[in-house]
Short mmCIF file of C-alpha atoms (C1' of nucleotides) in Angstrom, two decimals:
data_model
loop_
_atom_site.label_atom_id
_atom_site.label_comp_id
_atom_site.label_asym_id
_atom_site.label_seq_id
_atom_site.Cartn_x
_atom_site.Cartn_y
_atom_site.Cartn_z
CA UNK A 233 4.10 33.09 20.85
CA UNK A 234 1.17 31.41 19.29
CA UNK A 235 -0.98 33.93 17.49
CA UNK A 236 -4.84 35.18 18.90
CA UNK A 237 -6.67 32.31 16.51
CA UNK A 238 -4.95 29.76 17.88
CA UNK A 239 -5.02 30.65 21.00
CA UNK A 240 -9.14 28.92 22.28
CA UNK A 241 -7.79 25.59 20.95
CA UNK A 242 -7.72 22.64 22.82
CA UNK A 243 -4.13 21.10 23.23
CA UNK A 244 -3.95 17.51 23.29
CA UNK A 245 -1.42 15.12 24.61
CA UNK A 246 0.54 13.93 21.87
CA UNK A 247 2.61 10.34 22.06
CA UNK A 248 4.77 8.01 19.72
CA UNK A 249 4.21 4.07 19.76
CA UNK A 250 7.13 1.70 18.29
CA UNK A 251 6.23 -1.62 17.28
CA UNK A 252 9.44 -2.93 16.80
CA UNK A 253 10.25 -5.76 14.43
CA UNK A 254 12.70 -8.58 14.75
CA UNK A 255 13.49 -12.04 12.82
CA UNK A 256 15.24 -15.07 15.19
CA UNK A 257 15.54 -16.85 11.82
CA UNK A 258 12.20 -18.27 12.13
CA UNK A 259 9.91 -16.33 13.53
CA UNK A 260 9.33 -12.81 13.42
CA UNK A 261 9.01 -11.33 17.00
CA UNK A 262 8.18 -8.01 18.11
CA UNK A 263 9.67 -6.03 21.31
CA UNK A 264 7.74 -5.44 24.39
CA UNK A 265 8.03 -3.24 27.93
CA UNK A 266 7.08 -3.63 31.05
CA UNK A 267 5.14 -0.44 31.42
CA UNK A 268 6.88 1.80 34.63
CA UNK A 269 3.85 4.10 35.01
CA UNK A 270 0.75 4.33 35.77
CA UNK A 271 -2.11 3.38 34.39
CA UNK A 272 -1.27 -0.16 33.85
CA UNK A 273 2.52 -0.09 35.81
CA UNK A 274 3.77 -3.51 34.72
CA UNK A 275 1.61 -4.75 31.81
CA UNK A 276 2.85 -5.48 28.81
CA UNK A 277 3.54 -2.46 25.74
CA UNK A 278 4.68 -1.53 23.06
CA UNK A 279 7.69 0.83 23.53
CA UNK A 280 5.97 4.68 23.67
CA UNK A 281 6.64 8.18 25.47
CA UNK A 282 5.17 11.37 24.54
CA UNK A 283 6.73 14.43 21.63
CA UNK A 284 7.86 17.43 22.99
CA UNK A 285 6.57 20.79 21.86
CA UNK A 286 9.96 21.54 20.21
CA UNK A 287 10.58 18.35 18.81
CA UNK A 288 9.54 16.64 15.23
CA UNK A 289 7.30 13.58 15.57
CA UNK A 290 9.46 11.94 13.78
CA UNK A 291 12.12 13.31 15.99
CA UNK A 292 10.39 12.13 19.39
CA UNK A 293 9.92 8.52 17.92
CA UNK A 294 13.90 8.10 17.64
CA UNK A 295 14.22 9.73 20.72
CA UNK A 296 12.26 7.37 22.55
CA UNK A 297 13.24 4.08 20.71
CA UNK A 298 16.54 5.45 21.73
CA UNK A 299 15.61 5.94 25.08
CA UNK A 300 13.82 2.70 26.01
CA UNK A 301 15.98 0.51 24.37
CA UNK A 302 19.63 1.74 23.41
CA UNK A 303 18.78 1.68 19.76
CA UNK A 304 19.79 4.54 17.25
CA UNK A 305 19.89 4.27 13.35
CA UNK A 306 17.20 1.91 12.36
CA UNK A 307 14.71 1.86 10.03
CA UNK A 308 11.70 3.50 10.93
CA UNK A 309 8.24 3.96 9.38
CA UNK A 310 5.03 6.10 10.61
CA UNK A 311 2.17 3.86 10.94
CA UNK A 312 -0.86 5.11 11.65
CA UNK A 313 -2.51 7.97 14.14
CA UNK A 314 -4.57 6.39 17.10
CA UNK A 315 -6.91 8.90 18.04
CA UNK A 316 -9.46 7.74 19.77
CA UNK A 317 -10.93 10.14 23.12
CA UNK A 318 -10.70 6.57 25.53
CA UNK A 319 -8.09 4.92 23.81
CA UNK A 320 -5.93 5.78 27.31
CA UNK A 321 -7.65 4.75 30.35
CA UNK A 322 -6.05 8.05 31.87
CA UNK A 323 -6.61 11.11 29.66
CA UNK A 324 -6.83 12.26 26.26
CA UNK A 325 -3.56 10.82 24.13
CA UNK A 326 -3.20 10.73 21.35
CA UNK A 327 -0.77 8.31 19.71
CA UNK A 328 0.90 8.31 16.37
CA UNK A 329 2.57 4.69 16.03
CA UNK A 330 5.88 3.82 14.06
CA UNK A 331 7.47 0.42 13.73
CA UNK A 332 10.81 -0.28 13.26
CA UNK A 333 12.54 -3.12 11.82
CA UNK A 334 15.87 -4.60 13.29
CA UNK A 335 18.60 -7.21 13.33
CA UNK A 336 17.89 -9.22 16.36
CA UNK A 337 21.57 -10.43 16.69
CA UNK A 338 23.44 -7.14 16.12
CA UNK A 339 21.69 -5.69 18.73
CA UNK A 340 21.01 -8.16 21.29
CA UNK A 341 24.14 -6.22 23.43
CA UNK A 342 22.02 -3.11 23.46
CA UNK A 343 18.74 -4.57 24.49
CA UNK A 344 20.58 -7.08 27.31
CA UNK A 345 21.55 -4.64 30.08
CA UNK A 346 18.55 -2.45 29.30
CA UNK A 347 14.82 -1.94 30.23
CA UNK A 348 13.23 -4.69 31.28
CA UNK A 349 12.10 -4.53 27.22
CA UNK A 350 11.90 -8.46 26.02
CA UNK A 351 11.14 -10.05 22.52
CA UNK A 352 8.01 -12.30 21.89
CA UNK A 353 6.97 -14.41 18.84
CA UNK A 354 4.35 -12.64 17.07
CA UNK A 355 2.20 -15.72 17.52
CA UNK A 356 2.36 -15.74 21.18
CA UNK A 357 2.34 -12.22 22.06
CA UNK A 358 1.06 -10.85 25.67
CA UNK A 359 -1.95 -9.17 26.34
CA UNK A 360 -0.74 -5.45 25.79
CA UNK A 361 -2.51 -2.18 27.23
CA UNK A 362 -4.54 -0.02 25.71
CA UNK A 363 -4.88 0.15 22.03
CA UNK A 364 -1.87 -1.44 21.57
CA UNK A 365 -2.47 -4.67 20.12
CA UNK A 366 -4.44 -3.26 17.42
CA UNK A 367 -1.14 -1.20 16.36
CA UNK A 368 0.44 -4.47 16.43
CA UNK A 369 -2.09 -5.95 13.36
CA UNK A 370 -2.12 -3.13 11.44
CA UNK A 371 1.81 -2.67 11.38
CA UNK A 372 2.02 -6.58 10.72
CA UNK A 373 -0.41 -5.79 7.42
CA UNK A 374 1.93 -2.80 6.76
CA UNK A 375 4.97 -4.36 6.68
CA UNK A 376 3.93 -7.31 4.59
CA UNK A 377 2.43 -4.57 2.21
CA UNK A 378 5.51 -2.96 2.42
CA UNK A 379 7.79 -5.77 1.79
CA UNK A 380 6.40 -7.02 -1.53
CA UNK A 381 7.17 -3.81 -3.13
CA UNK A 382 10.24 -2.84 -1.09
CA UNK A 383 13.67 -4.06 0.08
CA UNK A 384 13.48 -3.29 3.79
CA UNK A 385 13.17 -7.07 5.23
CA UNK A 386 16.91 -6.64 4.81
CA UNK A 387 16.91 -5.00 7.92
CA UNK A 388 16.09 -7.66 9.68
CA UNK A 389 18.64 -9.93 8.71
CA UNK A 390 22.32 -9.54 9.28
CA UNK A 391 24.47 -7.67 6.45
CA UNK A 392 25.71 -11.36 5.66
CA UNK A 393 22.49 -13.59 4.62
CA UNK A 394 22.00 -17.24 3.28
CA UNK A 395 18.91 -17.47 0.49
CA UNK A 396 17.50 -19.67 3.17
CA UNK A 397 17.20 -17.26 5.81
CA UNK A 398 15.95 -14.88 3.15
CA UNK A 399 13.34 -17.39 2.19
CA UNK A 400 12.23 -17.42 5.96
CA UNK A 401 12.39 -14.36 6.96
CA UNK A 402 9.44 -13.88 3.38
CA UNK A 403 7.71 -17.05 4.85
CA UNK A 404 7.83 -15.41 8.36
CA UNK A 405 6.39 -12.16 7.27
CA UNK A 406 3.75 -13.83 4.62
CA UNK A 407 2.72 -16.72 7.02
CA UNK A 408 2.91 -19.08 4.11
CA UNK A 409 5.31 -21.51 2.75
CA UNK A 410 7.06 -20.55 -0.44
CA UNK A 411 8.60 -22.70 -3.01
CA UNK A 412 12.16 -22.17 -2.50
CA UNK A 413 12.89 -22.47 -6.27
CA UNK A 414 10.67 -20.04 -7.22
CA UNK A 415 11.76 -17.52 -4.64
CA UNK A 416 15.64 -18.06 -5.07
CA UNK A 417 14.78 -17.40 -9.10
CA UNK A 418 12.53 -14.48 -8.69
CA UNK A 419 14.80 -12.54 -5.89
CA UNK A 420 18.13 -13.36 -7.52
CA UNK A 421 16.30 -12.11 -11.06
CA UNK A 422 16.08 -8.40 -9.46
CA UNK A 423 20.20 -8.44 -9.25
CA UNK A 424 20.03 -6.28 -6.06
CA UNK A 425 21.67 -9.13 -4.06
CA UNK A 426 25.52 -10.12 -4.25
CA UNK A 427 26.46 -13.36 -3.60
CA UNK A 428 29.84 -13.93 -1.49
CA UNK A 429 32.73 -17.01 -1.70
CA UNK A 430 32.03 -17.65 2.13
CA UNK A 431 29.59 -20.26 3.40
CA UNK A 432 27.80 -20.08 6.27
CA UNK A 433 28.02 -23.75 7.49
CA UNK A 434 26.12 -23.80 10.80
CA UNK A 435 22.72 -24.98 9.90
CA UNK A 436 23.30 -27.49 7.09
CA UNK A 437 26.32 -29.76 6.68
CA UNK A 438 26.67 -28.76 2.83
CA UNK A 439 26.56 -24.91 3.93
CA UNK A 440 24.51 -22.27 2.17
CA UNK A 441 26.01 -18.88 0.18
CA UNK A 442 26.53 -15.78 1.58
CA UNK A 443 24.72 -12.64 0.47
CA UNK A 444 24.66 -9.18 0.50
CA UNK A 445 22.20 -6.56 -0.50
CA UNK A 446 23.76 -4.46 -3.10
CA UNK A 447 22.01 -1.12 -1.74
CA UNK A 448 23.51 1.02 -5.27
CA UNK A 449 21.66 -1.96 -7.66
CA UNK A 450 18.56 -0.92 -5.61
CA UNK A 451 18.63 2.45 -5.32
CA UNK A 452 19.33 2.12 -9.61
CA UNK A 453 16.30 0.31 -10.13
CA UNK A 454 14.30 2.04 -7.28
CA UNK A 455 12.51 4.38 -10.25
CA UNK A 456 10.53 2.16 -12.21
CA UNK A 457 8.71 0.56 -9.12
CA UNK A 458 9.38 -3.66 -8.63
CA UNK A 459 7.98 -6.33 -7.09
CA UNK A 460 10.20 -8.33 -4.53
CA UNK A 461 7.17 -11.30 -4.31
CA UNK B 617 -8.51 13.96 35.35
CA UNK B 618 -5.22 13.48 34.03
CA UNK B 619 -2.69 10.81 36.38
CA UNK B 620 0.07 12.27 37.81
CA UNK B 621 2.60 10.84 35.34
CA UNK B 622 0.91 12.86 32.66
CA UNK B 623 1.08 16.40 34.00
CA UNK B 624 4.36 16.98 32.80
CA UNK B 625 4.04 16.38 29.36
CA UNK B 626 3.59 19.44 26.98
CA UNK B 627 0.43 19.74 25.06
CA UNK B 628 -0.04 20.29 21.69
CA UNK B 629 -2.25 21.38 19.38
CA UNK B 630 -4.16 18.83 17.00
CA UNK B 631 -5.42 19.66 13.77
CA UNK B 632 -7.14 17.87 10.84
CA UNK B 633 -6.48 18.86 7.21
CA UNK B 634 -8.67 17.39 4.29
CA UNK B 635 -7.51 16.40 0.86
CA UNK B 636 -10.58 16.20 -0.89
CA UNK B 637 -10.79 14.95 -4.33
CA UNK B 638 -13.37 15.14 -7.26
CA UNK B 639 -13.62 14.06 -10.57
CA UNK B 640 -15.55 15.99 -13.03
CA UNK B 641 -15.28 13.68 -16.24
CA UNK B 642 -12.13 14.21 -17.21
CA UNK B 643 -9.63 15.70 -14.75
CA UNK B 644 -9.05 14.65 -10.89
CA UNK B 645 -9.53 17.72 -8.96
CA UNK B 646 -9.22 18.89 -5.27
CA UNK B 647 -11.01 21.16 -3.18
CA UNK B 648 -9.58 24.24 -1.61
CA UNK B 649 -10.78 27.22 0.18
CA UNK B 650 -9.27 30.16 1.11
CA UNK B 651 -7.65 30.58 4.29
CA UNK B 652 -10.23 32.80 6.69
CA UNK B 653 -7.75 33.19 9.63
CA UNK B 654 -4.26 34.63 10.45
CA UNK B 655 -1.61 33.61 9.52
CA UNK B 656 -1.60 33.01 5.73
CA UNK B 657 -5.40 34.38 5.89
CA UNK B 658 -6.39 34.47 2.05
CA UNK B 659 -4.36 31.90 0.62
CA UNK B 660 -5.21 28.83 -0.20
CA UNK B 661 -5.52 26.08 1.71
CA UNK B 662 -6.78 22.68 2.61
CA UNK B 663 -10.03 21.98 4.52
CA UNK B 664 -8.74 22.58 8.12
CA UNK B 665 -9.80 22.90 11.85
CA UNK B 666 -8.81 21.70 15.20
CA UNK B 667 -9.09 18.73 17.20
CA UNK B 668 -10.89 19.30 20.18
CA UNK B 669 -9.85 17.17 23.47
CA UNK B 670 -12.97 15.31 23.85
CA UNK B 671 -13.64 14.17 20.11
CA UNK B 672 -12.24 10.88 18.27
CA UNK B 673 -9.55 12.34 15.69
CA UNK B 674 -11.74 11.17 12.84
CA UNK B 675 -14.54 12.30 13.84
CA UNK B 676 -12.80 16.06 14.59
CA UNK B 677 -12.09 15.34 10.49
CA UNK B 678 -16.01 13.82 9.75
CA UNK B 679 -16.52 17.64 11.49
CA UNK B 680 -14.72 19.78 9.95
CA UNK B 681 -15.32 18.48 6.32
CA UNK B 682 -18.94 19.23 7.06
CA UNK B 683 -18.53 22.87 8.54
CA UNK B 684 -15.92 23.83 6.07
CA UNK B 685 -18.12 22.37 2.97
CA UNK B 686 -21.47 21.08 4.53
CA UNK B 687 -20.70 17.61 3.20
CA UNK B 688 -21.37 14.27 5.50
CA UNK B 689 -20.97 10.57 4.94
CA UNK B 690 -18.72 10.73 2.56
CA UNK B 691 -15.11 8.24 1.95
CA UNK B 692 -12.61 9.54 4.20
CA UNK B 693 -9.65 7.71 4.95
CA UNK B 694 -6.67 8.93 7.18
CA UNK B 695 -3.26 9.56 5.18
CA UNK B 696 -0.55 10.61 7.50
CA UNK B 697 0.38 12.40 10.57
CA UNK B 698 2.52 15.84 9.73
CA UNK B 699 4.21 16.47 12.70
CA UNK B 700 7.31 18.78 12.07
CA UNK B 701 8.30 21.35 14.38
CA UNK B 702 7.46 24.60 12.22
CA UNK B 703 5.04 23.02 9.64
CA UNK B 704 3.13 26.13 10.89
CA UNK B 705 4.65 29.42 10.81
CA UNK B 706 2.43 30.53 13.67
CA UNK B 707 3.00 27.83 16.23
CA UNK B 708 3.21 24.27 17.06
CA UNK B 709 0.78 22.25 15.06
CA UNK B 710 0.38 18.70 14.28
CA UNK B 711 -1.65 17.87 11.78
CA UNK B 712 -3.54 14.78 10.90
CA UNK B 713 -4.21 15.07 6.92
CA UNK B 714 -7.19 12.68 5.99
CA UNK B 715 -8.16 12.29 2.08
CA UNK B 716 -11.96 11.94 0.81
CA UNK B 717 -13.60 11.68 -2.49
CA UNK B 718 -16.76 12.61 -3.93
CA UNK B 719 -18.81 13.17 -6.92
CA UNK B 720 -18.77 16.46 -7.95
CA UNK B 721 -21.91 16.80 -9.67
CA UNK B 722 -24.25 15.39 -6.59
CA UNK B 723 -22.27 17.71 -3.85
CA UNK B 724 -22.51 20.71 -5.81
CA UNK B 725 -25.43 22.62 -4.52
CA UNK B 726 -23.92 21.85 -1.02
CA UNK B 727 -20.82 23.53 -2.41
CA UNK B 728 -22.12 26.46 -4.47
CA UNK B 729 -24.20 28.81 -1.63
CA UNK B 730 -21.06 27.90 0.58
CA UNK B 731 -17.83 29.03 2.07
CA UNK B 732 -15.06 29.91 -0.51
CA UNK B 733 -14.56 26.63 -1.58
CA UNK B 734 -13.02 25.84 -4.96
CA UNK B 735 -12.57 23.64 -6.99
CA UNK B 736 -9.30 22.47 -8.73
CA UNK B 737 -7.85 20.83 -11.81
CA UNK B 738 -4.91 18.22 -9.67
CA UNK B 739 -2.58 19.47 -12.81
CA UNK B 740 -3.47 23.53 -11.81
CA UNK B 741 -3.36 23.55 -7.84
CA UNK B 742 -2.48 27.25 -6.54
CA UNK B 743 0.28 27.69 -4.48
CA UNK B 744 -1.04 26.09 -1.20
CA UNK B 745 -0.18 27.01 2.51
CA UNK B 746 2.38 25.79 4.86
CA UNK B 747 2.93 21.53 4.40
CA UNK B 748 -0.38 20.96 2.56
CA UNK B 749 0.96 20.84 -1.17
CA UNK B 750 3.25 17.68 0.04
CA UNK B 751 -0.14 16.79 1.44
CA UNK B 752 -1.81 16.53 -1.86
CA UNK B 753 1.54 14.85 -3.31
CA UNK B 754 1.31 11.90 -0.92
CA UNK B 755 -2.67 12.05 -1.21
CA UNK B 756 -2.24 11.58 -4.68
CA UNK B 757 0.10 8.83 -4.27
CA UNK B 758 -2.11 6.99 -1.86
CA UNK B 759 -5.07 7.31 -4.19
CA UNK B 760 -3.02 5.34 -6.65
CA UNK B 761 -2.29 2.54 -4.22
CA UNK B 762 -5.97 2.34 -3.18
CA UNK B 763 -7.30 2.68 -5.89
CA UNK B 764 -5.59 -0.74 -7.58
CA UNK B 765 -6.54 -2.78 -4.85
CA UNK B 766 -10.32 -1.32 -3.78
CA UNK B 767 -13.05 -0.46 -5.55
CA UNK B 768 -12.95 3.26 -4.01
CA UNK B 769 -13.33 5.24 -7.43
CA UNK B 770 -16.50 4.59 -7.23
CA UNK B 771 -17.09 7.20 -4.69
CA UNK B 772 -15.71 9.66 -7.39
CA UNK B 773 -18.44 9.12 -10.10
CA UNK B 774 -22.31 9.46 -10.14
CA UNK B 775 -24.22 6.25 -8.67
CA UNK B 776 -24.98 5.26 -12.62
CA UNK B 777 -21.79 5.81 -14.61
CA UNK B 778 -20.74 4.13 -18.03
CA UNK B 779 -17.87 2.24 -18.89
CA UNK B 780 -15.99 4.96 -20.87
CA UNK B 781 -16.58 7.31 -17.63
CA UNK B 782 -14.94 4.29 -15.10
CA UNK B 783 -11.86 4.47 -17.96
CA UNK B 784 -11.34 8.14 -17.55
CA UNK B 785 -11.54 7.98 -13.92
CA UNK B 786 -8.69 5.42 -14.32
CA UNK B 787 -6.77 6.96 -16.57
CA UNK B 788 -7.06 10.44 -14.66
CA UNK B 789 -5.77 9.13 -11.25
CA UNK B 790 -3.05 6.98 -13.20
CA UNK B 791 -2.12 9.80 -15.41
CA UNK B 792 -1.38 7.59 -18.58
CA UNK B 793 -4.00 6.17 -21.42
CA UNK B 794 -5.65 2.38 -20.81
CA UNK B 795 -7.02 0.18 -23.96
CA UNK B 796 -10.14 0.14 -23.32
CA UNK B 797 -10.71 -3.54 -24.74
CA UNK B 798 -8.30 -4.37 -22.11
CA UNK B 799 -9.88 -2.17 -19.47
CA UNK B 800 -13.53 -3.31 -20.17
CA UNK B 801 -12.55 -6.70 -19.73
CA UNK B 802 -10.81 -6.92 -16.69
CA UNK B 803 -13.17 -4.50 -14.71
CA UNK B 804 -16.32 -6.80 -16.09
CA UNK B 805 -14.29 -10.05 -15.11
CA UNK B 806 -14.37 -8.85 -11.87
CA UNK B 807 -18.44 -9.36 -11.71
CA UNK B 808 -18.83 -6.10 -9.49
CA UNK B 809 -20.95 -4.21 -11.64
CA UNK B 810 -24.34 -4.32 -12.93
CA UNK B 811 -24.98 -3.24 -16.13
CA UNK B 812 -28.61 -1.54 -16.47
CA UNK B 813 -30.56 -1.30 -19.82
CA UNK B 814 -30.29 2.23 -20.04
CA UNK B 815 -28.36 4.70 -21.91
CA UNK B 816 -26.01 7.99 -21.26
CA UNK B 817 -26.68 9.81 -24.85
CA UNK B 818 -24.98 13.20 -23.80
CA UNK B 819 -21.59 12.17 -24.74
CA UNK B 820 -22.05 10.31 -28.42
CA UNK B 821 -24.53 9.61 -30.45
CA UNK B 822 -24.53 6.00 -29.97
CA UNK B 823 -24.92 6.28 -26.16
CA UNK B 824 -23.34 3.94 -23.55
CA UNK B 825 -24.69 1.72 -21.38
CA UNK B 826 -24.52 2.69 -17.27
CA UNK B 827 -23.05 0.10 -15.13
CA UNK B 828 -23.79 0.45 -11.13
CA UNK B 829 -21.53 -0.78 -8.39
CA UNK B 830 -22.86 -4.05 -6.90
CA UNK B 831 -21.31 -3.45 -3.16
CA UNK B 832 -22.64 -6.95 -2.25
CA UNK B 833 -21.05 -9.25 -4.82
CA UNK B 834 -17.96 -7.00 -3.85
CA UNK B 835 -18.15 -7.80 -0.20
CA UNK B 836 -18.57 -11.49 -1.29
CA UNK B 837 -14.91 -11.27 -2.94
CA UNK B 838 -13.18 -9.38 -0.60
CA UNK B 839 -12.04 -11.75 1.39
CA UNK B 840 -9.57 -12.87 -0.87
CA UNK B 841 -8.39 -9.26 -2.07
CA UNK B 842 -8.24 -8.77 -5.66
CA UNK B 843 -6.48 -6.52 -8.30
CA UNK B 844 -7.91 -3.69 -10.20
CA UNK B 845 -5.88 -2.64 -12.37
"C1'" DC C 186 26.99 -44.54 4.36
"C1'" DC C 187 23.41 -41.85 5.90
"C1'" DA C 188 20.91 -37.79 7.28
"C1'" DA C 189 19.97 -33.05 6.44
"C1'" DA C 190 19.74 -29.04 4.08
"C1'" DA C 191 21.38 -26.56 -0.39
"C1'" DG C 192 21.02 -25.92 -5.03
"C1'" DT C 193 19.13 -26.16 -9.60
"C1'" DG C 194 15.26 -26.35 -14.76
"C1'" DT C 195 11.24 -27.27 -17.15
"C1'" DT C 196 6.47 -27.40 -18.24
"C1'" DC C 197 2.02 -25.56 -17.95
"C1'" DC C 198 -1.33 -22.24 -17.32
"C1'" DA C 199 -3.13 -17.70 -16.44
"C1'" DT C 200 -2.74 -13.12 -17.26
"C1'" DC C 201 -1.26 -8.96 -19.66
"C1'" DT C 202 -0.45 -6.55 -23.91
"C1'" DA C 203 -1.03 -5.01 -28.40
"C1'" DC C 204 -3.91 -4.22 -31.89
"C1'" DA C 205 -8.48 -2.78 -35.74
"C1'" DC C 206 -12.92 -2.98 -37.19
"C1'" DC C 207 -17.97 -2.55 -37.00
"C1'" DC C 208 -22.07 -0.41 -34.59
"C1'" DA C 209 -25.60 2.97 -33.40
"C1'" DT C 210 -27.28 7.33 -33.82
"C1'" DG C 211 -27.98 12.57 -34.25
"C1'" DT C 212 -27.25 16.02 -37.39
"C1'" DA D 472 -23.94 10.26 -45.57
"C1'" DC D 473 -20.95 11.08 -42.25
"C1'" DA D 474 -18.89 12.08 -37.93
"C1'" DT D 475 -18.54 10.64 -33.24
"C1'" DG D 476 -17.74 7.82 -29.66
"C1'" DG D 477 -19.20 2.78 -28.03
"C1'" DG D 478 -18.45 -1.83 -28.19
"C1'" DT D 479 -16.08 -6.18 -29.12
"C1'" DG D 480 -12.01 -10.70 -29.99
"C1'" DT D 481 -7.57 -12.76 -30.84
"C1'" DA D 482 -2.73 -13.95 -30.93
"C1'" DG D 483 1.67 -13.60 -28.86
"C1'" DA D 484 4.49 -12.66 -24.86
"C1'" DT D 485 5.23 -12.73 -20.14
"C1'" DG D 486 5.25 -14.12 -15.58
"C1'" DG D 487 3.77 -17.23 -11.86
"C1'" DA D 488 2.95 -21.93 -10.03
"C1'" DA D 489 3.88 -26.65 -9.66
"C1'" DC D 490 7.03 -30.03 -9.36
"C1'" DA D 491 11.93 -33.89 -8.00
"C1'" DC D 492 16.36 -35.02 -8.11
"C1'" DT D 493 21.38 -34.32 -7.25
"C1'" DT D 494 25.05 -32.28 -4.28
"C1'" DT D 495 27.73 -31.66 -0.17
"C1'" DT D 496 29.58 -32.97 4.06
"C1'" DG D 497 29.60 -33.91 9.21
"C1'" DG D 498 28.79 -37.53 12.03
#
DNA sequence: CCAAAAGTGTTCCATCTACACCCATGT
DNA sequence: ACATGGGTGTAGATGGAACACTTTTGG
């Protein structure tokens, strides 16, 4: 198939990586495996498998979020290529890492049955194998990169959200307090975010607004480039 | 060598492709050569080669930057893994693209005796091979995004370069006009660069004064990370 | 009535933008 | 002398940061 200058070329071992991204309403935490194979069976990692010769990259990172933990349909992101010659302690891989960003709660059903797969606070992560750790930083960087310039943190929250939880979820992913005057002005100032008659009353006896995240405002101002914060 | 859990997997082949971008005063331009090897042999192309099994991914791209164009230690950065199924019409390929800049003028001896390298205006690319004109596209993008938050242009202009030449730079990667009271001031704010006594008198009669890149008082502010433009 | 979280405006300061004239010099 | 590009300052607008009190309601 492959044609004769191709043909003395080294082929390598190709994987996918997911850091996967969740928000408890205060703390973001990412989703970790208990490895099932050698090297390292039963350490800590991130959620991986290796891309098939007839499959997208792209393609084999759904596929194996899919297959590890039940999850289809969420936003995903390439991250970064990890390829390093002893970055696996067993041969020549190399990885190209994604991370995903989820609802914690609207998914919780998935993950429960499944995998042996388990959420940790960000702050108090496990020791995880190989280079994996190091994916973990740079996707953290990413996303808050990502997240002052674009609406995904939405996917982290459920479709109905209270400018509180909002305001966490940005003080989560920024590790810093924000003045919650300043932030309900400055998000509510983009209009992409639609304010509902229904209350969510749990966490506060005076009970904060619902939202929604108007995708069509977004998508309307997408052109010129904003800044969320 | 390999475990047993890792005989199954296919292998792939691994290849590096370079964007590599110059700036010759006035325009941003990128180097391409033309294609030596089946398929597409004679088109042109991006700096390319394969990543052997027992080399670190960026070093495969340090390599093949200097066999392609016989430049070394120059600002490379990895950009993004391209990883779809027929990307290459003779086989499975993934490629890593990496992007590098360099000025022109001191690389061009290097250049000249060698390889069928050329040069292009970014506005007057050919019609490029397989993936690698979305390569450039994101490249390009990238740049932008780098470039406001690091002092990487410098890499693109001569180790003494003048004020005027800094704008140009600017304006070429940004592809719209800066004031250059406004520019001036917020670059010198900065307190990266070092003016020197000397003048450039090729370009006006008047001359202008060189600045050089202080990398140390840069170092000194990174910590805090800080806006170009 | 009290505790706990939600909601709401204003002032100040820093930064960005727009804008025009004089300077130095080679021909 | 004049043409060419280099160098400089200010005023107005904008956006971000700091800051405190009132509202609601369940217990």
């Amino acid at each position: 198939m492959d044609i004769i200058e191709y043909r003395n070329h080294d082929r390598i071992l190709l994987a996918v990586d997911c850091i996967i991204f969740g928000f408890d309403g205060r703390k973001l935490q990412a989703l970790c495996i208990k490895r099932g194979i050698d090297p390292e069976k039963g350490r800590w990692s991130l959620m991986g498998g290796f891309v098939d010769c007839n499959e997208d990259v792209d393609t084999a990172a759904s596929r194996v979020l899919k297959q590890r933990t039940g999850l289809a349909d969420i936003y995903m992101e390439q991250l970064y290529c990890f390829g390093d010659v002893r970055r696996d302690s067993a041969g020549r891989v190399v990885s190209i890492a994604y991370f995903s960003l989820i609802n914690i709660e609207a998914y919780s059903e998935q993950l429960q049955d499944n995998h042996e797969a388990r959420w940790f606070d960000l702050e108090k992560m496990p020791s995880l194998i190989f280079d994996h750790e190091q994916m973990v930083v740079i996707a953290k960087k990413r996303l808050r990169e990502k997240v002052a310039t674009h609406p995904i943190g939405f996917a982290l929250l459920p479709e109905k959200f209270t400018l509180p939880q909002l305001q966490n979820l940005y003080e989560a992913i920024y590790e810093s307090p924000l003045d919650k005057r300043n932030f309900a002005r400055k998000i509510l100032s983009l209009g992409i975010l639609n304010k509902l008659t229904e209350k969510e009353k749990q966490s506060s006896r005076k009970g904060a607004f619902y939202y929604i995240f108007d995708k069509d405002k977004y998508s309307a101002l997408e052109q010129e480039g904003l800044k969320f914060t």
